[in-house]
Coordinates of C-alpha atoms in Angstrom, one line a residue:
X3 CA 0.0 0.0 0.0
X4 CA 3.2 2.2 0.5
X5 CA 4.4 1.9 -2.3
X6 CA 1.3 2.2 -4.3
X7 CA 1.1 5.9 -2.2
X8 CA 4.6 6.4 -3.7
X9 CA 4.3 5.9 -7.0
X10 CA 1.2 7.7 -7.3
X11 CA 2.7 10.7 -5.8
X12 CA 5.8 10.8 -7.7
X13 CA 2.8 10.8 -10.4
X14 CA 1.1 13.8 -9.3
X15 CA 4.3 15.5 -8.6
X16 CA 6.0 14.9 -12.2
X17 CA 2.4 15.7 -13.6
X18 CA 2.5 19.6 -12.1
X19 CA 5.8 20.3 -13.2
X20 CA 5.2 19.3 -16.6
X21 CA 2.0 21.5 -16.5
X22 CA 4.2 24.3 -15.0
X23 CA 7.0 23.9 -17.3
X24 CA 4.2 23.6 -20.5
X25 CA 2.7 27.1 -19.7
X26 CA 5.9 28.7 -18.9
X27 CA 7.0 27.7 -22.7
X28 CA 4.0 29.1 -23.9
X29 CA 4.1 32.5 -22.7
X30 CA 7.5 32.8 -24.1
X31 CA 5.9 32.2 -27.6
X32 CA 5.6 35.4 -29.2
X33 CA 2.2 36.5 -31.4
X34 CA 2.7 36.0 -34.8
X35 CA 1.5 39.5 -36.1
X36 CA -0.9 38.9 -38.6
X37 CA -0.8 39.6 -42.7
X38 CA -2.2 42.8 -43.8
X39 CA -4.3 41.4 -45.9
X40 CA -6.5 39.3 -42.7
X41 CA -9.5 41.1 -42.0
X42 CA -10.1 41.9 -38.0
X43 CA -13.6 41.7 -37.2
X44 CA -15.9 43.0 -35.4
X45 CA -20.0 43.4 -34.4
X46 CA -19.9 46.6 -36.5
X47 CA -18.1 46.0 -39.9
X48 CA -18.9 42.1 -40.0
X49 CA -21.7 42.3 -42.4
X50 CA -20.1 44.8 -44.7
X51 CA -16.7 42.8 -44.9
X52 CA -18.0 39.4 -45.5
X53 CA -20.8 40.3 -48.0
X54 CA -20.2 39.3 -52.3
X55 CA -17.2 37.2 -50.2
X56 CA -16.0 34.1 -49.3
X57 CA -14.1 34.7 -45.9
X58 CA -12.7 32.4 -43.6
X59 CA -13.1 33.5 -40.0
X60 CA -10.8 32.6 -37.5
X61 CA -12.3 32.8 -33.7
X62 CA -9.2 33.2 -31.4
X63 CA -7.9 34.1 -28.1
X64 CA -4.8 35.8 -27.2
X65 CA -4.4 33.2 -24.3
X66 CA -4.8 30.1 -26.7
X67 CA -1.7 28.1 -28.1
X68 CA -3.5 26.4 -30.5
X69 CA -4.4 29.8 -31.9
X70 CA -1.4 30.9 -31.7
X71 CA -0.3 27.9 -33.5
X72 CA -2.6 28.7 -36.5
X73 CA -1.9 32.5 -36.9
X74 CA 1.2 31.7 -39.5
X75 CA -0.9 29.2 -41.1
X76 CA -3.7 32.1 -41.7
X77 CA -1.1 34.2 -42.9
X78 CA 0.0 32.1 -45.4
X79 CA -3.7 31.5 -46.5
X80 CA -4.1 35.6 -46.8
X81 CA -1.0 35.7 -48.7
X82 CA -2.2 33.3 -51.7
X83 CA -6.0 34.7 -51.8
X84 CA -7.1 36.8 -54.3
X85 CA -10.3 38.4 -55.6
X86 CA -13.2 37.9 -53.5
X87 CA -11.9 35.5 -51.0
X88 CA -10.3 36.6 -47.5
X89 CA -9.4 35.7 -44.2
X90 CA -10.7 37.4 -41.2
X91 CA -10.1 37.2 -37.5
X92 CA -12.4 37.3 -34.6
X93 CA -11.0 37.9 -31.0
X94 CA -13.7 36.0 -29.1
X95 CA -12.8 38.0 -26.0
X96 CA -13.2 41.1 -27.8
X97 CA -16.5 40.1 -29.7
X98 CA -18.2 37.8 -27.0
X99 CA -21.5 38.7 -29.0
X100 CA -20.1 37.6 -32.4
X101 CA -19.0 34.2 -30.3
X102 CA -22.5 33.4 -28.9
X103 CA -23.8 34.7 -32.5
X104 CA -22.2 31.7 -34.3
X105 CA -21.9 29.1 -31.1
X106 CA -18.4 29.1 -30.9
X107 CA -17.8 26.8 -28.2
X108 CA -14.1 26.0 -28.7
X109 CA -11.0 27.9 -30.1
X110 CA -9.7 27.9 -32.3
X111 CA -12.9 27.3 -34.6
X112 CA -12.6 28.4 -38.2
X113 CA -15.9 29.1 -39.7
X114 CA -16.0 29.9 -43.6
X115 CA -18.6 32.5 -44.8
X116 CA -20.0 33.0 -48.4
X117 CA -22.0 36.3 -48.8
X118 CA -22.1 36.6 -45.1
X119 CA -23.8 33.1 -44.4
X120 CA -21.9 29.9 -42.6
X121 CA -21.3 27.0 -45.1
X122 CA -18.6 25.2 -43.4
X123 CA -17.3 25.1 -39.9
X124 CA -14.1 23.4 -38.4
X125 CA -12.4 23.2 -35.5
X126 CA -8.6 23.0 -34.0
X127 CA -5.7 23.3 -35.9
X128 CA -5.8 22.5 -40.2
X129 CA -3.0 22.9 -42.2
X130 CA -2.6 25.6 -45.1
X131 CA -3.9 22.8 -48.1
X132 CA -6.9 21.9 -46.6
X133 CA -8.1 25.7 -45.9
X134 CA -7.2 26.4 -49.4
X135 CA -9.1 23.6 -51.0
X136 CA -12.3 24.2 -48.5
X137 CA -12.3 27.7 -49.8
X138 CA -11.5 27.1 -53.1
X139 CA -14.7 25.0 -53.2
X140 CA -16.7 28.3 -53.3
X141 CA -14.8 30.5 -55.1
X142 CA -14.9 28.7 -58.7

């Protein structure tokens, strides 16, 4: 029974300090400042910038690796769209009302728009090819 004690302790302890060492790490990483052609929404301008568009929204949080994770990824997306297809960006702690709008219930969720309506919706991290094909989809 001591020894079970033991070992399960020696558990718990190693857990923490990987969980502290894992968020220290991660404040370190810096933002990734996004492409100038990434649209940053909000309650007022959303309509306007995803109308006659197809526009991938990104719903983030400054505190969220995951997100952070994706930012280059989006970048990359901006940088090989053209015409009327975009990528925009929606800080969920800055637009709770656009987060409960569209039941965002996890970050990062990436929700694609056409004309201003949701036609596709994914969540976590995706890699470059597959946003490009999904949007793609609608834009021929």
């Amino acid at each position: 029974m001591e020894t079970a004690l033991i070992i399960i302790g020696t558990l718990v302890v190693a857990f923490l300090v990987l969980n502290i060492y894992a968020r220290a790490k991660m404040k370190n990483i810096t933002a990734v400042t996004d492409h100038k052609n990434i649209l940053t929404l909000t309650e007022k301008n959303f309509q306007q910038q995803t109308k006659n568009k197809v526009v991938i929204v990104d719903f983030w949080a400054a505190w969220c690796a995951p997100c952070r994770m994706m930012a280059p990824i989006l970048n990359d997306v901006a940088n090989e769209l053209s015409g009327n297809a975009a990528v925009g960006k929606i800080n969920i702690e800055e637009q709770k009302s656009l987060a409960d709008k569209f039941k965002v219930r996890s970050i990062p969720t990436l929700i694609l728009f056409e004309n201003g309506k949701e036609v596709k919706r994914f969540v976590g991290i995706k890699q470059k090819d597959f946003l490009l094909k999904e949007i793609k989809t609608f834009t021929i």
